[in-house]
PDB file of C-alpha atoms in Angstrom:
ATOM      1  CA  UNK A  55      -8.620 207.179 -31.097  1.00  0.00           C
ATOM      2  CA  UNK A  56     -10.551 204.539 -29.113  1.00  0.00           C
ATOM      3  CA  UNK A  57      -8.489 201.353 -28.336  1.00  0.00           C
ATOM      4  CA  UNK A  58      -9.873 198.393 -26.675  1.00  0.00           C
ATOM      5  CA  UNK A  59      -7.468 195.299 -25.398  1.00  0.00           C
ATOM      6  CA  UNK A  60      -8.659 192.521 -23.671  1.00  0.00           C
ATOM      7  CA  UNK A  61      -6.217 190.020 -21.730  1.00  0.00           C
ATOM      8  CA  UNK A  62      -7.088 186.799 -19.372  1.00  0.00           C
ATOM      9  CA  UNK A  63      -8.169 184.288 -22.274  1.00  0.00           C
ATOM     10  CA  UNK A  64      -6.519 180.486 -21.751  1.00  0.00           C
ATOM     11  CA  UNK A  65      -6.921 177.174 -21.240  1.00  0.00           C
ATOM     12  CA  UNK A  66      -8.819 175.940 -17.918  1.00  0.00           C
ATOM     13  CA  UNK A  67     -10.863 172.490 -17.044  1.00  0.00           C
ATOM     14  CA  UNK A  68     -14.310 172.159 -17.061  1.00  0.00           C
ATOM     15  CA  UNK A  69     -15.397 173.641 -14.016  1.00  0.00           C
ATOM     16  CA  UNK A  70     -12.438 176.077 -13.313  1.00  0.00           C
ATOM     17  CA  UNK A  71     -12.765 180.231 -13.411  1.00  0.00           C
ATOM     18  CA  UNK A  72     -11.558 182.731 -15.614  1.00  0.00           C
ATOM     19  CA  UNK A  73     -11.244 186.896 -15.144  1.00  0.00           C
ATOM     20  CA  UNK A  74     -11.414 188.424 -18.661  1.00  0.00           C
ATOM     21  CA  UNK A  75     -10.054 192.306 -18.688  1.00  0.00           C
ATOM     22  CA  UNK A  76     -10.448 195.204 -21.169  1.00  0.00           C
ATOM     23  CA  UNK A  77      -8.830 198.063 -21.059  1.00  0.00           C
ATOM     24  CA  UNK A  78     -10.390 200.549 -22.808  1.00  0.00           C
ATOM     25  CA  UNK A  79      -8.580 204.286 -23.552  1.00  0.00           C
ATOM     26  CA  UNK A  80      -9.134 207.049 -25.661  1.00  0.00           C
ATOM     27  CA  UNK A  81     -12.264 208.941 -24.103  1.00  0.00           C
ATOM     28  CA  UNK A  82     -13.703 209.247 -20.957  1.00  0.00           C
ATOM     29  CA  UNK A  83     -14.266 206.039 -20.007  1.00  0.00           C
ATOM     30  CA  UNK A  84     -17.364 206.381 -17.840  1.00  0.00           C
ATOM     31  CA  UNK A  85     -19.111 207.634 -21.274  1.00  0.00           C
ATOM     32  CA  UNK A  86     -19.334 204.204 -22.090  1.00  0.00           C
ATOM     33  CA  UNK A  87     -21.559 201.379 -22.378  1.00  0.00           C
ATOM     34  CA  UNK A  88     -19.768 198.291 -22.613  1.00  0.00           C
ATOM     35  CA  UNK A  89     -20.109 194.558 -23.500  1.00  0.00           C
ATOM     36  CA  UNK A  90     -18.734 191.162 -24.186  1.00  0.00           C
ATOM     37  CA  UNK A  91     -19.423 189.323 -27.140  1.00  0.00           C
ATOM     38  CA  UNK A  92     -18.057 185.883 -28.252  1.00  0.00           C
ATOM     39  CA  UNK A  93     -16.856 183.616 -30.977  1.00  0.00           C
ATOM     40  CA  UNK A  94     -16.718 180.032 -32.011  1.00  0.00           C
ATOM     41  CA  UNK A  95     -15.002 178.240 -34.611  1.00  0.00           C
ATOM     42  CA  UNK A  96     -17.713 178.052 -37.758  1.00  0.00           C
ATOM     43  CA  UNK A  97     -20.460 180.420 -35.471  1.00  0.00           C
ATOM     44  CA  UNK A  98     -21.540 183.910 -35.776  1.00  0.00           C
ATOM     45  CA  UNK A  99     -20.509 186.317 -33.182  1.00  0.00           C
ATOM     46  CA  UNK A 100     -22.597 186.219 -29.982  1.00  0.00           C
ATOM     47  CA  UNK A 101     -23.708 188.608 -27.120  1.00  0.00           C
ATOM     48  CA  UNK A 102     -22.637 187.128 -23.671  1.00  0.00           C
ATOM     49  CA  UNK A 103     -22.989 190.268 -21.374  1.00  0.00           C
ATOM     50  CA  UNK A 104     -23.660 194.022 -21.624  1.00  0.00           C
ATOM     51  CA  UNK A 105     -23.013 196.991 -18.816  1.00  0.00           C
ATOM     52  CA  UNK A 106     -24.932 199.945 -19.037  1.00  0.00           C
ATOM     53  CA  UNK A 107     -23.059 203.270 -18.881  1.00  0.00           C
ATOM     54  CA  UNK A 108     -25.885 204.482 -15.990  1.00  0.00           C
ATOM     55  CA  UNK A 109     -26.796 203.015 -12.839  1.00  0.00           C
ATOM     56  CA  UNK A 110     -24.644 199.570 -14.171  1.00  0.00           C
ATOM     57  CA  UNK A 111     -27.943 197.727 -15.322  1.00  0.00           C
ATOM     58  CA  UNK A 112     -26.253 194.153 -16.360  1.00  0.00           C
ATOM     59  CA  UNK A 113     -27.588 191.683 -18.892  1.00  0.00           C
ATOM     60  CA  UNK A 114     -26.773 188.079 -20.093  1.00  0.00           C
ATOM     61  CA  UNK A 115     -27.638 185.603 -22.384  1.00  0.00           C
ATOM     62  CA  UNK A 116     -29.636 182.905 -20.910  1.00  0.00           C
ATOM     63  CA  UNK A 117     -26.634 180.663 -21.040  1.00  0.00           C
ATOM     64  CA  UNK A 118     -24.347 181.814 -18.905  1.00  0.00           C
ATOM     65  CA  UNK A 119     -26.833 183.629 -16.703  1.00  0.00           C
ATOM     66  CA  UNK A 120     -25.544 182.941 -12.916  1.00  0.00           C
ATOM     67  CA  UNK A 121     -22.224 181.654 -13.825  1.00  0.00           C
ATOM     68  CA  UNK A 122     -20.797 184.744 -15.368  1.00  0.00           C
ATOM     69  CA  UNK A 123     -20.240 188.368 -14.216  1.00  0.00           C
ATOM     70  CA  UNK A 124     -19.764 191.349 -16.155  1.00  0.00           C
ATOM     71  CA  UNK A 125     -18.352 194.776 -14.218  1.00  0.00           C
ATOM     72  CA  UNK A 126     -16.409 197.911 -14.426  1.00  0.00           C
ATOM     73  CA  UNK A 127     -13.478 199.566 -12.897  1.00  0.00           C
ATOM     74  CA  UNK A 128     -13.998 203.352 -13.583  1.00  0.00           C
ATOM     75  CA  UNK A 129     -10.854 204.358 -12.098  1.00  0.00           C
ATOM     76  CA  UNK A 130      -8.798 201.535 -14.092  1.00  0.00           C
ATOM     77  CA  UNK A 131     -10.423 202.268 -17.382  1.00  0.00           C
ATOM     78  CA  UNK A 132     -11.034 198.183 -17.196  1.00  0.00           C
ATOM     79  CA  UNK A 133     -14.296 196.116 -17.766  1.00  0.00           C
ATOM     80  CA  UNK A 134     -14.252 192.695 -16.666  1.00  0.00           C
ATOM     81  CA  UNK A 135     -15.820 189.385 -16.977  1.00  0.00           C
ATOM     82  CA  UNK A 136     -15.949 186.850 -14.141  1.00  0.00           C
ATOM     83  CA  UNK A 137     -16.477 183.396 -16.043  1.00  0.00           C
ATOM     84  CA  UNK A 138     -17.297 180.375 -13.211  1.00  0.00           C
ATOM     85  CA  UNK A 139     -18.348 177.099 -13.427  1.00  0.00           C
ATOM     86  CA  UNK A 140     -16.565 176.985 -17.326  1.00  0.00           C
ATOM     87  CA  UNK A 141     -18.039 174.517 -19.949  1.00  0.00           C
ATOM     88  CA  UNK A 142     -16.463 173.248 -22.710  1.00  0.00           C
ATOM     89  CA  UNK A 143     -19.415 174.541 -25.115  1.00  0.00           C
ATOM     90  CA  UNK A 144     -18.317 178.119 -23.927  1.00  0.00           C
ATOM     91  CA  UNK A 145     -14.815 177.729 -25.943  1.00  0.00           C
ATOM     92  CA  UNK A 146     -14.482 180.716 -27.805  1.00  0.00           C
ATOM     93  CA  UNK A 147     -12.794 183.730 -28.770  1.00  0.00           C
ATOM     94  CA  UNK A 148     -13.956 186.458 -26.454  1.00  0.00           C
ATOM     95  CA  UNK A 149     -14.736 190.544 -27.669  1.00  0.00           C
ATOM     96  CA  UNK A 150     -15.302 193.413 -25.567  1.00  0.00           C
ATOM     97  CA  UNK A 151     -17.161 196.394 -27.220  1.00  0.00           C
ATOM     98  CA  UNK A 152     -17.618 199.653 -26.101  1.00  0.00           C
ATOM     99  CA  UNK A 153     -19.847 202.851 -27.367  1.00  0.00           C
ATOM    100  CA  UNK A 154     -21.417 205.946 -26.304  1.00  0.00           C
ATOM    101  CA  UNK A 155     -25.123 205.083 -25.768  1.00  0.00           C
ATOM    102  CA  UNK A 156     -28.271 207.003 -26.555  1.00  0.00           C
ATOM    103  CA  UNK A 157     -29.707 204.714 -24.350  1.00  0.00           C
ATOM    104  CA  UNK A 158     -29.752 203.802 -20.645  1.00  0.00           C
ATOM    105  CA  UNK A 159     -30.673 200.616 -21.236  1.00  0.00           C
ATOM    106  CA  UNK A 160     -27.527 197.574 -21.674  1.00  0.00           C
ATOM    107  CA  UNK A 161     -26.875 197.342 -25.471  1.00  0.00           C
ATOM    108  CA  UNK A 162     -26.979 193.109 -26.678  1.00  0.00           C
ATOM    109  CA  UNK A 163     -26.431 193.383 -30.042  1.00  0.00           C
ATOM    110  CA  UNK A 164     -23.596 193.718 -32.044  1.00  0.00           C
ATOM    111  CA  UNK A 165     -24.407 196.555 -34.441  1.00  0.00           C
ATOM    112  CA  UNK A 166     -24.844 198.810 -30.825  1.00  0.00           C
ATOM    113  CA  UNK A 167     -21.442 199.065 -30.751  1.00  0.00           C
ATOM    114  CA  UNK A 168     -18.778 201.219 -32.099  1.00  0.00           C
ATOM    115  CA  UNK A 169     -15.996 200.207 -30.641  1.00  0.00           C
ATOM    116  CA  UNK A 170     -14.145 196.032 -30.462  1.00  0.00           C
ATOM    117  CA  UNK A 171     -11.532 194.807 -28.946  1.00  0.00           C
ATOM    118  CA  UNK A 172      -9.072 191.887 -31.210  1.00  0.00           C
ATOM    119  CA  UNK A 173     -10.668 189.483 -28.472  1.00  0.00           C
ATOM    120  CA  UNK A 174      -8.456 186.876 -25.958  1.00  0.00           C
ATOM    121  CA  UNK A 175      -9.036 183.182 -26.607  1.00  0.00           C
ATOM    122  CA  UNK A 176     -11.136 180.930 -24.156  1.00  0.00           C
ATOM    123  CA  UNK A 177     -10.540 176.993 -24.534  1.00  0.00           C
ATOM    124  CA  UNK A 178     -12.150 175.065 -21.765  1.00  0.00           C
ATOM    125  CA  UNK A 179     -11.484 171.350 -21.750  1.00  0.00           C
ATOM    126  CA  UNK A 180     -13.631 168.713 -20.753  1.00  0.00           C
TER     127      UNK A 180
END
Protein backbone atom coordinates (compact mmCIF):
# COMPACT_ATOMS: atom_id res chain seq x y z
CA UNK A 1 0.00 0.00 0.00
CA UNK A 2 1.24 3.43 -1.14
CA UNK A 3 1.22 6.11 1.65
CA UNK A 4 2.07 9.63 1.10
CA UNK A 5 2.56 12.27 4.23
CA UNK A 6 3.52 15.59 3.83
CA UNK A 7 4.80 17.82 6.89
CA UNK A 8 6.27 21.63 6.93
CA UNK A 9 2.82 23.54 6.33
CA UNK A 10 2.39 26.83 8.86
CA UNK A 11 2.06 30.16 9.29
CA UNK A 12 4.94 32.60 7.91
CA UNK A 13 4.91 36.55 6.79
CA UNK A 14 4.77 37.69 3.53
CA UNK A 15 8.08 37.31 2.28
CA UNK A 16 9.40 34.48 4.60
CA UNK A 17 10.34 30.63 3.29
CA UNK A 18 8.85 27.45 3.76
CA UNK A 19 10.35 23.58 3.10
CA UNK A 20 7.32 21.33 2.39
CA UNK A 21 8.28 17.35 2.78
CA UNK A 22 6.60 14.12 1.58
CA UNK A 23 7.44 11.07 2.48
CA UNK A 24 6.35 8.68 0.29
CA UNK A 25 6.58 4.55 1.12
CA UNK A 26 5.23 1.58 -0.19
CA UNK A 27 7.18 0.94 -3.59
CA UNK A 28 10.29 1.78 -4.90
CA UNK A 29 10.40 5.16 -4.63
CA UNK A 30 12.55 6.12 -7.61
CA UNK A 31 9.52 4.53 -9.78
CA UNK A 32 7.87 7.60 -9.22
CA UNK A 33 6.86 10.72 -10.72
CA UNK A 34 5.88 13.13 -8.26
CA UNK A 35 4.09 16.50 -7.75
CA UNK A 36 2.59 19.18 -5.65
CA UNK A 37 -0.74 20.35 -6.03
CA UNK A 38 -2.66 22.98 -3.95
CA UNK A 39 -5.86 24.15 -2.38
CA UNK A 40 -7.75 27.22 -1.45
CA UNK A 41 -10.70 27.85 0.50
CA UNK A 42 -13.82 27.92 -2.24
CA UNK A 43 -11.04 26.92 -5.35
CA UNK A 44 -10.48 23.83 -7.24
CA UNK A 45 -7.35 21.96 -6.68
CA UNK A 46 -4.30 23.34 -8.52
CA UNK A 47 -0.94 22.07 -10.02
CA UNK A 48 2.04 24.04 -8.45
CA UNK A 49 5.04 21.74 -9.42
CA UNK A 50 5.73 18.32 -10.97
CA UNK A 51 9.20 16.07 -10.91
CA UNK A 52 9.71 13.71 -13.48
CA UNK A 53 10.71 10.17 -12.45
CA UNK A 54 13.78 10.43 -15.33
CA UNK A 55 16.46 12.80 -15.70
CA UNK A 56 14.33 15.18 -12.86
CA UNK A 57 12.72 17.43 -15.68
CA UNK A 58 10.84 20.12 -13.25
CA UNK A 59 7.76 22.14 -14.09
CA UNK A 60 5.70 25.03 -12.50
CA UNK A 61 2.85 27.01 -12.87
CA UNK A 62 3.59 30.38 -14.09
CA UNK A 63 2.93 31.73 -10.65
CA UNK A 64 5.31 30.62 -8.60
CA UNK A 65 7.87 30.05 -11.33
CA UNK A 66 11.37 31.31 -9.72
CA UNK A 67 10.21 31.49 -6.24
CA UNK A 68 9.50 27.87 -5.67
CA UNK A 69 11.53 24.61 -5.93
CA UNK A 70 10.40 21.23 -6.28
CA UNK A 71 13.14 18.14 -5.62
CA UNK A 72 13.75 14.67 -4.49
CA UNK A 73 15.67 12.78 -1.97
CA UNK A 74 15.95 9.19 -3.40
CA UNK A 75 17.67 7.84 -0.52
CA UNK A 76 15.05 9.51 2.04
CA UNK A 77 12.03 8.41 0.12
CA UNK A 78 11.19 12.43 0.51
CA UNK A 79 10.08 15.03 -2.19
CA UNK A 80 10.29 18.50 -1.28
CA UNK A 81 9.15 21.91 -2.03
CA UNK A 82 11.26 25.01 -1.40
CA UNK A 83 8.55 27.92 -1.19
CA UNK A 84 10.53 31.65 -1.13
CA UNK A 85 9.49 34.93 -1.38
CA UNK A 86 5.70 33.64 0.18
CA UNK A 87 2.53 35.68 -0.80
CA UNK A 88 -0.44 35.81 0.89
CA UNK A 89 -2.48 34.72 -2.41
CA UNK A 90 -0.42 31.39 -2.13
CA UNK A 91 -2.44 30.41 1.25
CA UNK A 92 -3.49 27.07 0.77
CA UNK A 93 -3.65 23.59 1.64
CA UNK A 94 -0.74 21.88 -0.01
CA UNK A 95 -0.90 17.94 -1.80
CA UNK A 96 1.85 15.90 -2.93
CA UNK A 97 0.97 13.15 -5.52
CA UNK A 98 2.87 10.47 -6.68
CA UNK A 99 2.42 7.70 -9.67
CA UNK A 100 4.21 5.44 -11.87
CA UNK A 101 4.47 7.28 -15.24
CA UNK A 102 4.16 6.05 -18.79
CA UNK A 103 5.71 9.09 -19.52
CA UNK A 104 9.07 10.86 -19.16
CA UNK A 105 7.69 13.93 -19.32
CA UNK A 106 6.54 15.92 -15.57
CA UNK A 107 2.81 15.05 -15.08
CA UNK A 108 0.58 18.75 -14.24
CA UNK A 109 -2.60 17.53 -13.94
CA UNK A 110 -4.43 16.04 -11.38
CA UNK A 111 -6.05 12.99 -12.96
CA UNK A 112 -1.99 11.86 -13.74
CA UNK A 113 -1.82 10.82 -10.49
CA UNK A 114 -2.56 7.82 -8.49
CA UNK A 115 -1.37 8.45 -5.47
CA UNK A 116 -2.23 11.96 -2.68
CA UNK A 117 -1.04 12.85 0.23
CA UNK A 118 -3.94 14.44 3.19
CA UNK A 119 -1.90 17.75 2.35
CA UNK A 120 -0.10 20.28 5.25
CA UNK A 121 -1.66 23.72 5.53
CA UNK A 122 0.13 26.95 4.15
CA UNK A 123 -1.21 30.41 5.65
CA UNK A 124 0.97 33.29 4.69
CA UNK A 125 0.06 36.61 6.22
CA UNK A 126 0.35 39.86 4.81
Amino acid sequence: QVQLVESGGGLVQAGGSLRLSCVISGRTFSMYAMGWFRQAPGKEREFVAALSRINSNTRYTNSVKDRFTISRDNAKNTLYLQMNSLKPEDTALYYCAATVPRTILPLTAAHQYDYWGQGTQVTVSS
